[in-house]
C-alpha positions as a printed Julia matrix, in Angstrom:
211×3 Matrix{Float64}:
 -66.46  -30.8   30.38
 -69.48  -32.48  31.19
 -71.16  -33.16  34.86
 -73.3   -36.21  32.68
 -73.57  -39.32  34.35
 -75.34  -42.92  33.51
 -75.49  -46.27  33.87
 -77.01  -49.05  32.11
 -76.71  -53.54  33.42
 -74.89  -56.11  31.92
 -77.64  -59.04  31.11
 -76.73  -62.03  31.29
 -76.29  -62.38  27.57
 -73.83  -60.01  27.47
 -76.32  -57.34  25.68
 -76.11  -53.88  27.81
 -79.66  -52.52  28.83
 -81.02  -48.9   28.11
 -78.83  -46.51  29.83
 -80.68  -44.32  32.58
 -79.45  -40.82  33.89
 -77.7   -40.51  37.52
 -77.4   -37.45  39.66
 -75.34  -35.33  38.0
 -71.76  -34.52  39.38
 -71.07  -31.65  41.05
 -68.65  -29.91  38.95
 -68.33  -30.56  35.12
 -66.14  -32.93  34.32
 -62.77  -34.21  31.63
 -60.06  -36.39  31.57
 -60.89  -37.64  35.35
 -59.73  -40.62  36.99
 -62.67  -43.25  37.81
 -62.28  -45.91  40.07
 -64.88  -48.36  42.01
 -64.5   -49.7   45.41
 -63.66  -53.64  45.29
 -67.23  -54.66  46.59
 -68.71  -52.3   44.32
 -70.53  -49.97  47.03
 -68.75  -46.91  46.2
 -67.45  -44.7   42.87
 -65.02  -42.53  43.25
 -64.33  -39.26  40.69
 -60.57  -38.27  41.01
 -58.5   -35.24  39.88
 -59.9   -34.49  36.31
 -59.81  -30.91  33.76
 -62.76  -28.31  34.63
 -62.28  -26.5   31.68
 -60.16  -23.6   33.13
 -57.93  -25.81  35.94
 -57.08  -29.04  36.46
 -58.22  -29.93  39.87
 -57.46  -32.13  42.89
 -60.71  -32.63  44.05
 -62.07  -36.33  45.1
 -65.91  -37.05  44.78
 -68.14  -40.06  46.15
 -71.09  -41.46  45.42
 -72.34  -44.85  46.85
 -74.02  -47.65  44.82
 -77.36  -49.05  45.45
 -77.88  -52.56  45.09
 -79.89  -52.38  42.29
 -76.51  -50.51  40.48
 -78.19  -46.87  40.85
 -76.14  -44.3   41.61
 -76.47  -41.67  44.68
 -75.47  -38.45  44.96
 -71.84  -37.1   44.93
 -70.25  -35.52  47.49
 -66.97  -34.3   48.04
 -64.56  -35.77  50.05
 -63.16  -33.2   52.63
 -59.38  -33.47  53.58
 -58.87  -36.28  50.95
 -57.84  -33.95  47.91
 -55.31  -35.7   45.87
 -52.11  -34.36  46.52
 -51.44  -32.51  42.74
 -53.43  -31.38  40.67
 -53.57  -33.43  37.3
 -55.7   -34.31  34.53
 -55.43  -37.66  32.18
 -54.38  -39.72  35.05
 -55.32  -43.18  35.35
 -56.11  -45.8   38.39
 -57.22  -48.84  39.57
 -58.44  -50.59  43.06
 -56.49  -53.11  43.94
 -57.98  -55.19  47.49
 -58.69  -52.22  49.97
 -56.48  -49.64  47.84
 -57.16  -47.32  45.24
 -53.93  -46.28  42.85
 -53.72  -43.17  40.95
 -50.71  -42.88  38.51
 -49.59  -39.92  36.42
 -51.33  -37.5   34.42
 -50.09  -34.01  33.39
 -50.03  -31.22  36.16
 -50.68  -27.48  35.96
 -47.7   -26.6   33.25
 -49.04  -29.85  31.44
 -45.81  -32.11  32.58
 -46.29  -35.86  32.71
 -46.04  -36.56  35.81
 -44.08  -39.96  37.12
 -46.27  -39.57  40.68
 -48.23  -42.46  41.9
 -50.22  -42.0   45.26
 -52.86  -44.66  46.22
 -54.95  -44.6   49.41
 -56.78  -46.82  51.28
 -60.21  -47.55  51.09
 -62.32  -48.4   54.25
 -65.73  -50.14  54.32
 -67.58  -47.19  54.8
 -65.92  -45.57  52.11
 -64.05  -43.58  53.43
 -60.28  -43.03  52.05
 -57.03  -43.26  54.49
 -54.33  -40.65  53.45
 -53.15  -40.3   50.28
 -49.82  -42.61  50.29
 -46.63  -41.99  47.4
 -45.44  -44.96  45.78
 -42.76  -45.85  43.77
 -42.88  -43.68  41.19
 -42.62  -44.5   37.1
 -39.48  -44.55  35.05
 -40.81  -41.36  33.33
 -43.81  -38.95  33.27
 -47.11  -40.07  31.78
 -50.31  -38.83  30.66
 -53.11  -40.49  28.59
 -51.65  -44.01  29.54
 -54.0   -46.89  31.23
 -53.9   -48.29  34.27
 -54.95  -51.86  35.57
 -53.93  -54.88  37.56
 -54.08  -58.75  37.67
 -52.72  -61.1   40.13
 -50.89  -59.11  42.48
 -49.46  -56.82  39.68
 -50.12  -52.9   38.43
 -49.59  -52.54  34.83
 -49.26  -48.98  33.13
 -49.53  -49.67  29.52
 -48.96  -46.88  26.9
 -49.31  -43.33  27.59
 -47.7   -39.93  26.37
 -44.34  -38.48  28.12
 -44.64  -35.12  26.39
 -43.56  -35.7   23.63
 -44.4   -39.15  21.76
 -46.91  -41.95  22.3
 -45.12  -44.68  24.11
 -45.23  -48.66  23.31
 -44.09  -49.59  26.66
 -45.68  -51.78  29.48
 -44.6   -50.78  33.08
 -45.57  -53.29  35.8
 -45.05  -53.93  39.35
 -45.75  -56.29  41.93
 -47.92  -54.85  44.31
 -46.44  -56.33  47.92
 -48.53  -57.01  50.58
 -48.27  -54.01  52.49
 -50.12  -52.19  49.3
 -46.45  -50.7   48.67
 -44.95  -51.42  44.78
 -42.01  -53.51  44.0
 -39.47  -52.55  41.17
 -40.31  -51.23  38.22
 -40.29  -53.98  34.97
 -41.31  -53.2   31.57
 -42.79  -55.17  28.63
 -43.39  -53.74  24.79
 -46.71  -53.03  23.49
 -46.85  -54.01  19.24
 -47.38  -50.08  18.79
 -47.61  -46.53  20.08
 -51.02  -46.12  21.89
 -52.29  -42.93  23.89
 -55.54  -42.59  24.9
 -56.67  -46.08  24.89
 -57.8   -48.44  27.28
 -56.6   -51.95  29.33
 -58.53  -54.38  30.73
 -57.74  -58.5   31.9
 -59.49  -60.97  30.47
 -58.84  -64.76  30.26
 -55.97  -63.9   31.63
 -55.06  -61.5   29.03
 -54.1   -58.32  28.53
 -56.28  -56.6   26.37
 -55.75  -53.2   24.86
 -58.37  -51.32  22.79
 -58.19  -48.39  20.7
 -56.7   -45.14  21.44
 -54.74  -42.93  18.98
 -50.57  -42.9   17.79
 -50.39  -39.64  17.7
 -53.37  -37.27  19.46
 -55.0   -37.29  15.97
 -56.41  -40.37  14.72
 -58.13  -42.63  16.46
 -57.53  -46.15  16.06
């Protein structure tokens, strides 16, 4: 693990500028859970491997308007409430979600907690949601008109080709639980939405090669 951090702009070309060094985190770093704040003043760090434990620690740093980064500091009394490594999460609104990842015996977990997120930054208390159909770890996480989508992922065992996704009601709680089929096994990759897609890139089939 690593405590590295950096950040480099988007032009408007869609070229990415030199990347530039941040202050460093306060603990080293792997398999964390990353999230930004919807108006893009704060980063949050969440759960993660230290190299001996996996942790429940949540870190903040706030976001200067020219995209640098400030200092991290730990957020007291807002630990997540297991500790896991190769979760995954996304803000959705005023609410961060944090879904699986393996725990302490390295179980997948089926867990998701989210929390709010104030303007100041601060986080409400950590909330349990409707949890997954089964433990996962190295899955990704994001959302897209009103919906959470947990794509992929490892339950232990065997890379999984399945699409979980949920509407996300308008008290920030989940709806039921429908799934989807990805065209193969993917752990370890990641998800984004774009043109209205759902885009999935790289990862591995089976821990080894990556794709």
């Amino acid at each position: 693990p690593v405590r590295d951090v950096r950040r480099a702009s988007v032009l408007t070309n869609g070229s990415i500028s030199t990347w530039a060094d941040q202050p460093l985190l306060s603990v080293a770093l792997f398999n964390h859970t990353l999230v930004a704040s919807s108006d893009g003043n704060y980063l949050f760090v969440i759960t993660g491997w230290n190299g001996t434990n996996r942790v429940r620690d949540v870190w903040r740093a706030t976001v200067a308007a020219n995209g640098s980064v400030g200092a991290w500091s730990k957020m007291t009394n807002r630990d997540y409430p297991i500790a896991v490594a190769t979760a995954d999460g996304v803000v959705v609104g005023g609410r961060v979600y944090v879904v699986g990842g393996t725990d302490s015996t390295g179980t997948p977990r089926r867990n998701i907690y989210s929390a709010t997120i104030a303007s100041d930054g601060s986080l409400g208390a950590w909330r349990p949601e409707r949890d997954l159909q089964k433990g996962l770890s190295r899955h990704a996480v994001t959302a897209y008109n009103g919906f959470l989508y947990v794509t992929g992922g490892d339950d232990g065992a065997i890379a999984q080709n399945t699409i979980y996704y949920a509407q996300i009601n308008t008290d920030g709680s989940l709806a039921g639980w429908q799934t989807a089929t990805l065209p193969a096994r993917r752990l370890y990759h990641r998800a984004v939405i774009q043109d209205n897609q759902l885009v999935i890139l790289g990862g591995s089939t089976d821990n080894v090669n990556g794709q």
